[in-house]
Every structure is written in structure tokens, then in C-alpha cells.
Short mmCIF file of C-alpha atoms and ligand atoms in Angstrom, two decimals:
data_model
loop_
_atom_site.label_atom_id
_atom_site.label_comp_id
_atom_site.label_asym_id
_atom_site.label_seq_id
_atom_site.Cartn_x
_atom_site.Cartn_y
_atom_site.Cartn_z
CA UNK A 1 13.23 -0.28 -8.84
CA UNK A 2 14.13 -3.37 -6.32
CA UNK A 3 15.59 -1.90 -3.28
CA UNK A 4 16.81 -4.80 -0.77
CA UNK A 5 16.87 -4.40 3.20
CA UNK A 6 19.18 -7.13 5.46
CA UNK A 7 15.77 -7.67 7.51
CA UNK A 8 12.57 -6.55 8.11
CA UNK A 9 13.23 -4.09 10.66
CA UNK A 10 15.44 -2.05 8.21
CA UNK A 11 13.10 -2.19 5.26
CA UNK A 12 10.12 -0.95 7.88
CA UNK A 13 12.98 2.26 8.80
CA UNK A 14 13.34 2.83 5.49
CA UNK A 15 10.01 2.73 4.40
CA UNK A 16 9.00 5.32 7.11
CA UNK A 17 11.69 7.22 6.02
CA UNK A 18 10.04 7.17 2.34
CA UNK A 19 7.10 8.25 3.84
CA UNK A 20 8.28 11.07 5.54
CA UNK A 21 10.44 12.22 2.65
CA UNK A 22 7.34 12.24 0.32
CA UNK A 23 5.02 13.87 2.70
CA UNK A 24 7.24 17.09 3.05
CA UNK A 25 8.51 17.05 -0.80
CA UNK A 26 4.68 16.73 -1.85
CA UNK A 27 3.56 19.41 1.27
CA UNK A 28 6.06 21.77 -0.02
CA UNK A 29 4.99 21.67 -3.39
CA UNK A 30 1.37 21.38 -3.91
CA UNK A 31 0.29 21.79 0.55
CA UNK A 32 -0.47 18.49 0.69
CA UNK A 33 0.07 14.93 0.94
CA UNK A 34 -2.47 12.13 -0.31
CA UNK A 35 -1.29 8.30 0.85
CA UNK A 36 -3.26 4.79 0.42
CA UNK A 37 -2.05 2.99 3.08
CA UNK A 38 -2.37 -0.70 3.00
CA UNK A 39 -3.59 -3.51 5.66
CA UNK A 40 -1.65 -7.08 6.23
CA UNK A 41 1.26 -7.81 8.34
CA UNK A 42 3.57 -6.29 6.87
CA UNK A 43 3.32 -2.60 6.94
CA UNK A 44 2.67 -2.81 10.79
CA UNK A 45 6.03 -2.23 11.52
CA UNK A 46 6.32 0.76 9.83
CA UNK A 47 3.30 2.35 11.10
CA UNK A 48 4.34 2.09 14.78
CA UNK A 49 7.53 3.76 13.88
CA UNK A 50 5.65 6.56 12.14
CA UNK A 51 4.08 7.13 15.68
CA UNK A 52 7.39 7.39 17.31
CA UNK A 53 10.41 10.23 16.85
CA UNK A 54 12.49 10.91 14.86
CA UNK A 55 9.58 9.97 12.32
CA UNK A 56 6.55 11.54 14.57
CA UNK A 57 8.38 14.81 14.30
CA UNK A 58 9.36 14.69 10.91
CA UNK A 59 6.08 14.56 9.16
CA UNK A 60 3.29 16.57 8.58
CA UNK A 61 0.80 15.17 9.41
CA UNK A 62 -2.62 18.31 9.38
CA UNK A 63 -1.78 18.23 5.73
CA UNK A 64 -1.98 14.15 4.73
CA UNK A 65 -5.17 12.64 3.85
CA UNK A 66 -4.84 9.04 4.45
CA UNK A 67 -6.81 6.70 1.80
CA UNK A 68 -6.77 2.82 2.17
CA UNK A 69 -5.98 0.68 -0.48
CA UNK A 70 -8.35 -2.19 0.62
CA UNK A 71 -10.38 -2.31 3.18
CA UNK A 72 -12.17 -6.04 4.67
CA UNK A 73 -16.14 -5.22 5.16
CA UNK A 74 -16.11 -5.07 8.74
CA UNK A 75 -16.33 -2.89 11.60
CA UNK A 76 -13.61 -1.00 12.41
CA UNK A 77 -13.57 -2.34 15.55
CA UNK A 78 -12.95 -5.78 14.59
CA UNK A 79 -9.35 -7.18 14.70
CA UNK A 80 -9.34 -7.53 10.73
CA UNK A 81 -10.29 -4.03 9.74
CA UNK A 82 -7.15 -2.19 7.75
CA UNK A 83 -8.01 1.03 9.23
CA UNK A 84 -9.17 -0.14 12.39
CA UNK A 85 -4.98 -1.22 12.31
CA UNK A 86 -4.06 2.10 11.09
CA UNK A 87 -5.64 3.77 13.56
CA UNK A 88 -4.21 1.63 16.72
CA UNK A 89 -0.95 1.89 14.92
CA UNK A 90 -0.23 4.84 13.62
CA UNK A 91 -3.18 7.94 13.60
CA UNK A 92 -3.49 7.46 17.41
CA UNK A 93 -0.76 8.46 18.24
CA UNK A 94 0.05 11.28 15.70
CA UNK A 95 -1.90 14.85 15.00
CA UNK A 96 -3.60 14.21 11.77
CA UNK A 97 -6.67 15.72 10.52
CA UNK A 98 -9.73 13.84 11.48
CA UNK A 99 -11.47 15.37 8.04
CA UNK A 100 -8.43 13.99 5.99
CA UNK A 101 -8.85 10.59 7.29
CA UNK A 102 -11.09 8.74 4.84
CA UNK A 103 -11.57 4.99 5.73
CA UNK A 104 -13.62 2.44 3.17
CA UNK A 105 -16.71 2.43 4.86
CA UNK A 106 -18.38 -0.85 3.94
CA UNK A 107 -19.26 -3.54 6.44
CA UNK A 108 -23.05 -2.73 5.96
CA UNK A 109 -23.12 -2.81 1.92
CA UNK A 110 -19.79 -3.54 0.10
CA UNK A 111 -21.16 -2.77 -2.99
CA UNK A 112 -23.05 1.01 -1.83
CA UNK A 113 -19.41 1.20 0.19
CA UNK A 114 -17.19 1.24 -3.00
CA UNK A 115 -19.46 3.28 -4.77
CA UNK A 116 -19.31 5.82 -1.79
CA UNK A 117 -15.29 5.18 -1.72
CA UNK A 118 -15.11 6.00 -5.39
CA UNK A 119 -17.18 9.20 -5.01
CA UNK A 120 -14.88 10.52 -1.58
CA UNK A 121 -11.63 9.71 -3.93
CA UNK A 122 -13.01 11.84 -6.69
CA UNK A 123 -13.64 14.46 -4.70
CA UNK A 124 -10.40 14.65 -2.74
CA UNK A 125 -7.78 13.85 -5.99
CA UNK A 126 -7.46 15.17 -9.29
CA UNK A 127 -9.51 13.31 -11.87
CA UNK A 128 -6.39 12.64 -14.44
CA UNK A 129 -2.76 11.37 -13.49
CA UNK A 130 -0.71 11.83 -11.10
CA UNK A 131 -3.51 11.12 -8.26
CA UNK A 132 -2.56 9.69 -5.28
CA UNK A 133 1.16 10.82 -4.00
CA UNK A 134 1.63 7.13 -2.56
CA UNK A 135 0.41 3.59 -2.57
CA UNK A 136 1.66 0.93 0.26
CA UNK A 137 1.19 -1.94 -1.00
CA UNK A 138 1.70 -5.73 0.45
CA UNK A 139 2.11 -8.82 -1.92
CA UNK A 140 -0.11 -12.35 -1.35
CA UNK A 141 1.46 -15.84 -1.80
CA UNK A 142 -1.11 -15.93 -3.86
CA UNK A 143 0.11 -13.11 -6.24
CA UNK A 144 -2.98 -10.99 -4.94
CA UNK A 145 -1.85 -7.12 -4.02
CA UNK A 146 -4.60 -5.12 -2.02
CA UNK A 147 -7.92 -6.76 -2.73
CA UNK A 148 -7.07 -7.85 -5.97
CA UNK A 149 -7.26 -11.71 -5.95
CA UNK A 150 -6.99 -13.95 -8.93
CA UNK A 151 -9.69 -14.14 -11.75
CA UNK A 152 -11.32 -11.34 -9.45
CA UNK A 153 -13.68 -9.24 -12.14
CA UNK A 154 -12.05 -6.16 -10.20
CA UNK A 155 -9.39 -6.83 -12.23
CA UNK A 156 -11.11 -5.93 -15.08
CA UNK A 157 -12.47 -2.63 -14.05
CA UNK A 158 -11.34 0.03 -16.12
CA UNK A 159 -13.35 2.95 -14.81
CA UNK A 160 -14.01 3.20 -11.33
CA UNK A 161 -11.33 3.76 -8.84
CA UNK A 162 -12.94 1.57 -6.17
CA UNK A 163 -14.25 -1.96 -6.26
CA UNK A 164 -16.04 -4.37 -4.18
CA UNK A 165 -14.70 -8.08 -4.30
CA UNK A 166 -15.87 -11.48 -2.49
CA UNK A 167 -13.14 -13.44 -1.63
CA UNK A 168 -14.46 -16.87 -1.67
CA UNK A 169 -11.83 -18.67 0.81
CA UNK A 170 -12.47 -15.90 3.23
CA UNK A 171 -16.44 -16.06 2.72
CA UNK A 172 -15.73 -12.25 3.10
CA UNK A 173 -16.58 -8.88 1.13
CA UNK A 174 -13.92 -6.54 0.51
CA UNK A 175 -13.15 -3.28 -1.03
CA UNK A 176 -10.22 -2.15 -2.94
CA UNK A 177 -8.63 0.37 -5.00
CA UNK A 178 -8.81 -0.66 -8.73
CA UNK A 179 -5.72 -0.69 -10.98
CA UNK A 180 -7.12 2.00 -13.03
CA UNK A 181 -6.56 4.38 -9.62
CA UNK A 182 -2.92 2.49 -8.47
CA UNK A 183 -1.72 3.02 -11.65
CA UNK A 184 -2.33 6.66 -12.00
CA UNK A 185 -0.75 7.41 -8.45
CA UNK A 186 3.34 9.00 -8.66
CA UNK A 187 4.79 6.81 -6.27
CA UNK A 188 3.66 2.90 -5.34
CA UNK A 189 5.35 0.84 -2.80
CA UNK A 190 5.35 -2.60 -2.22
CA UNK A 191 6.36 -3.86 0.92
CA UNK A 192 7.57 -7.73 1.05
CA UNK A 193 9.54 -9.79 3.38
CA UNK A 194 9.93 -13.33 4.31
CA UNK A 195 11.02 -16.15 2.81
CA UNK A 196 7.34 -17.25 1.80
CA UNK A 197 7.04 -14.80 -0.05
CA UNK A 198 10.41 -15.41 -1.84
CA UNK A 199 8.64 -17.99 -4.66
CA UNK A 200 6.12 -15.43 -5.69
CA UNK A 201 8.20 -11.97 -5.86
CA UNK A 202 9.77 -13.42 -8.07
CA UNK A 203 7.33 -15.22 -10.19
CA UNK A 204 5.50 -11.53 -10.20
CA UNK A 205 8.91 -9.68 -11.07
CA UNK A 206 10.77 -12.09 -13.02
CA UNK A 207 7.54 -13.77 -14.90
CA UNK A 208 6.03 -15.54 -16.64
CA UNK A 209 3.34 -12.23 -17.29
CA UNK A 210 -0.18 -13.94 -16.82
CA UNK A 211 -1.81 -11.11 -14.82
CA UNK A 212 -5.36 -12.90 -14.28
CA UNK A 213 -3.87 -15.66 -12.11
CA UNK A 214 -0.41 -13.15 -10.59
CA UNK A 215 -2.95 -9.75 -10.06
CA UNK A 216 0.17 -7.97 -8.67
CA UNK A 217 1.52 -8.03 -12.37
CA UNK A 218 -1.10 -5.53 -12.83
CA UNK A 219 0.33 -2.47 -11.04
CA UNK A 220 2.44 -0.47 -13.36
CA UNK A 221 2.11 2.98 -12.79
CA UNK A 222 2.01 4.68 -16.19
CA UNK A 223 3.23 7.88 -15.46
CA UNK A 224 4.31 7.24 -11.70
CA UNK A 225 7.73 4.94 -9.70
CA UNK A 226 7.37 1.72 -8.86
CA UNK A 227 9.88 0.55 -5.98
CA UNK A 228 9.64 -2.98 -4.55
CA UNK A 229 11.14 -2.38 -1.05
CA UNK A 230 11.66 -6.30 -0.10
CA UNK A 231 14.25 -7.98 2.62
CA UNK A 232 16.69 -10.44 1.67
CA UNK A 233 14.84 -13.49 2.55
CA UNK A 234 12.26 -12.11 0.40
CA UNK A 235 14.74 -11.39 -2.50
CA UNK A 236 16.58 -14.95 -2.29
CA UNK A 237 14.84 -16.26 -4.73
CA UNK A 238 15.28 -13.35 -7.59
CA UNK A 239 17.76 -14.06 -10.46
CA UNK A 240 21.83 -13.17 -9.23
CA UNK A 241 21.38 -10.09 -11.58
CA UNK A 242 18.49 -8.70 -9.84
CA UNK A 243 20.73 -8.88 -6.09
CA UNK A 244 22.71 -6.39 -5.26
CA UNK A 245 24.87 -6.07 -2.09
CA UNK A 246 22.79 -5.67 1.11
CA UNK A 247 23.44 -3.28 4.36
CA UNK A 248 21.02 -1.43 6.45
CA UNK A 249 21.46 1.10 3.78
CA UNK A 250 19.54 0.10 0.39
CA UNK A 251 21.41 -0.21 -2.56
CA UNK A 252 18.93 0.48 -5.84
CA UNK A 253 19.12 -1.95 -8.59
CA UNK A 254 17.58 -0.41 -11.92
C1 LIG B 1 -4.70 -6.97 3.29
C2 LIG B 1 -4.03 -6.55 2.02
C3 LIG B 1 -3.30 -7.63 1.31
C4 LIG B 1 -1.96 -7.82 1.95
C5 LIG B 1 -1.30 -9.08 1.46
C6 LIG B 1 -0.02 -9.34 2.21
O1 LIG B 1 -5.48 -6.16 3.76
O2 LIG B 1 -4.48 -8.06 3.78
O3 LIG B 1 -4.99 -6.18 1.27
O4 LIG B 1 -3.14 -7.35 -0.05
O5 LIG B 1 -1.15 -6.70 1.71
O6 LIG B 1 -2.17 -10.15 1.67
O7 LIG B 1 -0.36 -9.56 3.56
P1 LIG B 1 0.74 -9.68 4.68
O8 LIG B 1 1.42 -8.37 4.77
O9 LIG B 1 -0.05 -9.99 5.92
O10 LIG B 1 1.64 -10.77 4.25
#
């Protein structure tokens, strides 16, 4: 589903809404909440508005463990860390659970850190489908989503939930979810807006399919929703039949 926000400031709302919605459906239910949240720009937005009312109040936050879906291999403390972002953010400022906070850990061995990653998800979230609750994802002008860049053998993976990558323009290690993981979760999010991104949403959404080089083509939850929450500049580009009329409240396209 393409839902389409007049700017970024409404799609970050709404996407904080969806958060909050999710956490209390999924506490109510099963007494818990399990979210991957995701690094970039983008999603910044909507963490600081997590940390704020009405959204602070709204969620319950002892009962979420927070996953990441990539992580860069650095310290936390550095400027590029996902979860070092998270946490200036967003978990701050809010009363989570310092057990159910479960960072990649993998600045001193990538490759030992996804293994460990892989082993903490299996522990905390059931083995078969639906896993994770929610995914927040971000989109690459380069078609990558989390750390799943082009050609990447990660994209390959079809066992382990965790995977270490080396992205070669970066000269940097990385960890990310796998597909195999993402596409087992009941709800994944992708958060877009710009107009550079406006070229490759829609190359990812409205093709051509050639998932090696356009890794976001990947994520398609099997069992789960997938909801592109994107702002107009973003959407500009998309075919007239995939726009629908804009406002600060979304309109759903099917
Ligand atoms: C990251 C994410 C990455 C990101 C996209 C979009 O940690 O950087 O893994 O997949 O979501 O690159 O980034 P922006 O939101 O900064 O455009």
C-alpha cells in the first residue's frame, strides 16, 4: 500500500502515529511489541516526535523491544551509529526497558557481531512467521534498503536473520537484517521523501524487477503489510494511477 504525505513533517506524524497504534494493538494482544528500527535521515523526524506528547504518552514503551535493522560497525558513540541515533533521539527521552533494547553490537568483529545479532533475534522472536511486529525501513538512491546494497552476497542469504556486509564506497563493515527475517515480520514500513529519491521509488515500485542491482525489490513480506509511507516530492515521479489526492491526512492507494 502507497500512502502519500504533503511533506515530510506529516509523513514523520503519521508514521509515529503507526507506531504507536501498533505498539498498543500488538501489547494488547500478545504483551508485547517487537520493532526494527532503522538508521538514515529519514526516520529522525519521527523519532524525536516519539519522545514528545501526545506520542510519549501514548505508547508503551516497558513492553517494546527495539531491534535495528542495520547497524554501521562502529561505536555507538560515533556520529554514524543507528542506535547511537536512536538513543539521542528517541530512548533518551522515553521509559523503555534497558533489557529490551538490543543494539547490533559489531564495531570490534562484524562478522562474530551478526552471528551474535542472529542468536539475540532467535531468542527474543518466534522462529516461524509473523516475527518482528514492525520494520522501519529507509530507501537508497541506490535502490539499497537497510544494509542491503547491490550485488551484496547478503542478498542471497536464505537462512540467517542477520548478515555482515562491506560496503566498498564506504570502506565500512555493516550489519543488517537479511530478507529472510524482513520478510517474515507483519508489518514493514518504508519511509521516503525527497525529490531524490523520486527516480528510484519508482524504479523499485513501478519496475523493471531486477532485485540484484534494486535490493529494495527484495522486501515482500510473505505473510505480513507492506506500506510505502512516501511525501509528494517523493511520489512525483510514480505513474498518475499510483497518485492519489494529498492532505495532511493519507489517502491509501491499493
Ligand atoms: C542507514 C540505512 C539505510 C538508509 C538509506 C536511506 O543506516 O543508512 O541503513 O538503508 O535507510 O540509506 O537513508 P536516508 O534516510 O539518510 O536517505
Amino acid at each position: 500500500m502507497m500512502l502519500i504525505y504533503n511533506d515530510p513533517e506529516s509523513l514523520s506524524r503519521a508514521a509515529a502515529d503507526l507506531f504507536v497504534k501498533q505498539a498498543r494493538e500488538a501489547v494488547d494482544r500478545r504483551g508485547r511489541f517487537t520493532v526494527a528500527l532503522s538508521g538514515g535521515n529519514t526516520p529522525l523526524r519521527t523519532y524525536q516526535l516519539l519522545a514528545r506528547p501526545p506520542w510519549r504518552d501514548q505508547a508503551p514503551w516497558p513492553h517494546i523491544h527495539f531491534f535495528w535493522s542495520d547497524e554501521r560497525c562502529v561505536d555507538m558513540d560515533d556520529d554514524r551509529s543507528n542506535a547511537g541515533m536512536a538513543r539521542r533521539t528517541l530512548l533518551r527521552h522515553v521509559p523503555v526497558e534497558p533489557a529490551r533494547v538490543h543494539p547490533i553490537q559489531c564495531d570490534q568483529d562484524p562478522e562474530a557481531g551478526a552471528l551474535a545479532y542472529n542468536e539475540i533475534l532467535q531468542i527474543y522472536l518466534p522462529l516461524a512467521a509473523p516475527t518482528l511486529d514492525l520494520v522501519f525501513l529507509g530507501l537508497g538512491n541506490n535502490g539499497h534498503t537497510a544494509s542491503l546494497f547491490p550485488y551484496n552476497p547478503a542478498l542471497e542469504e536464505n537462512v540467517l536473520w542477520a548478515a555482515d556486509v562491506f560496503v566498498i564506497e564506504e570502506q565500512m563493515h555493516r550489519v543488517t537484517l537479511t530478507p529472510v527475517l524482513i520478510n517474515a515480520s507483519r508489518t514493514v514500513v518504508f519511509l521516503v521523501y525527497g525529490r531524490e529519491k523520486a527516480q528510484i521509488l519508482k524504479t523499485i515500485v513501478e519496475g523493471p524487477s531486477d532485485a540484484q542491482r534494486l535490493p529494495a525489490q527484495l522486501i515482500r513480506p510473505r505473510n505480513g503489510r507492506l506500506i510505502w509511507m512516501v511525501d509528494r516530492s517523493a511520489a512525483a515521479a510514480l505513474g498518475k494511477r499510483k497518485i492519489m489526492a494529498t492532505g495532511n491526512q493519507f489517502r491509501e492507494h491499493p
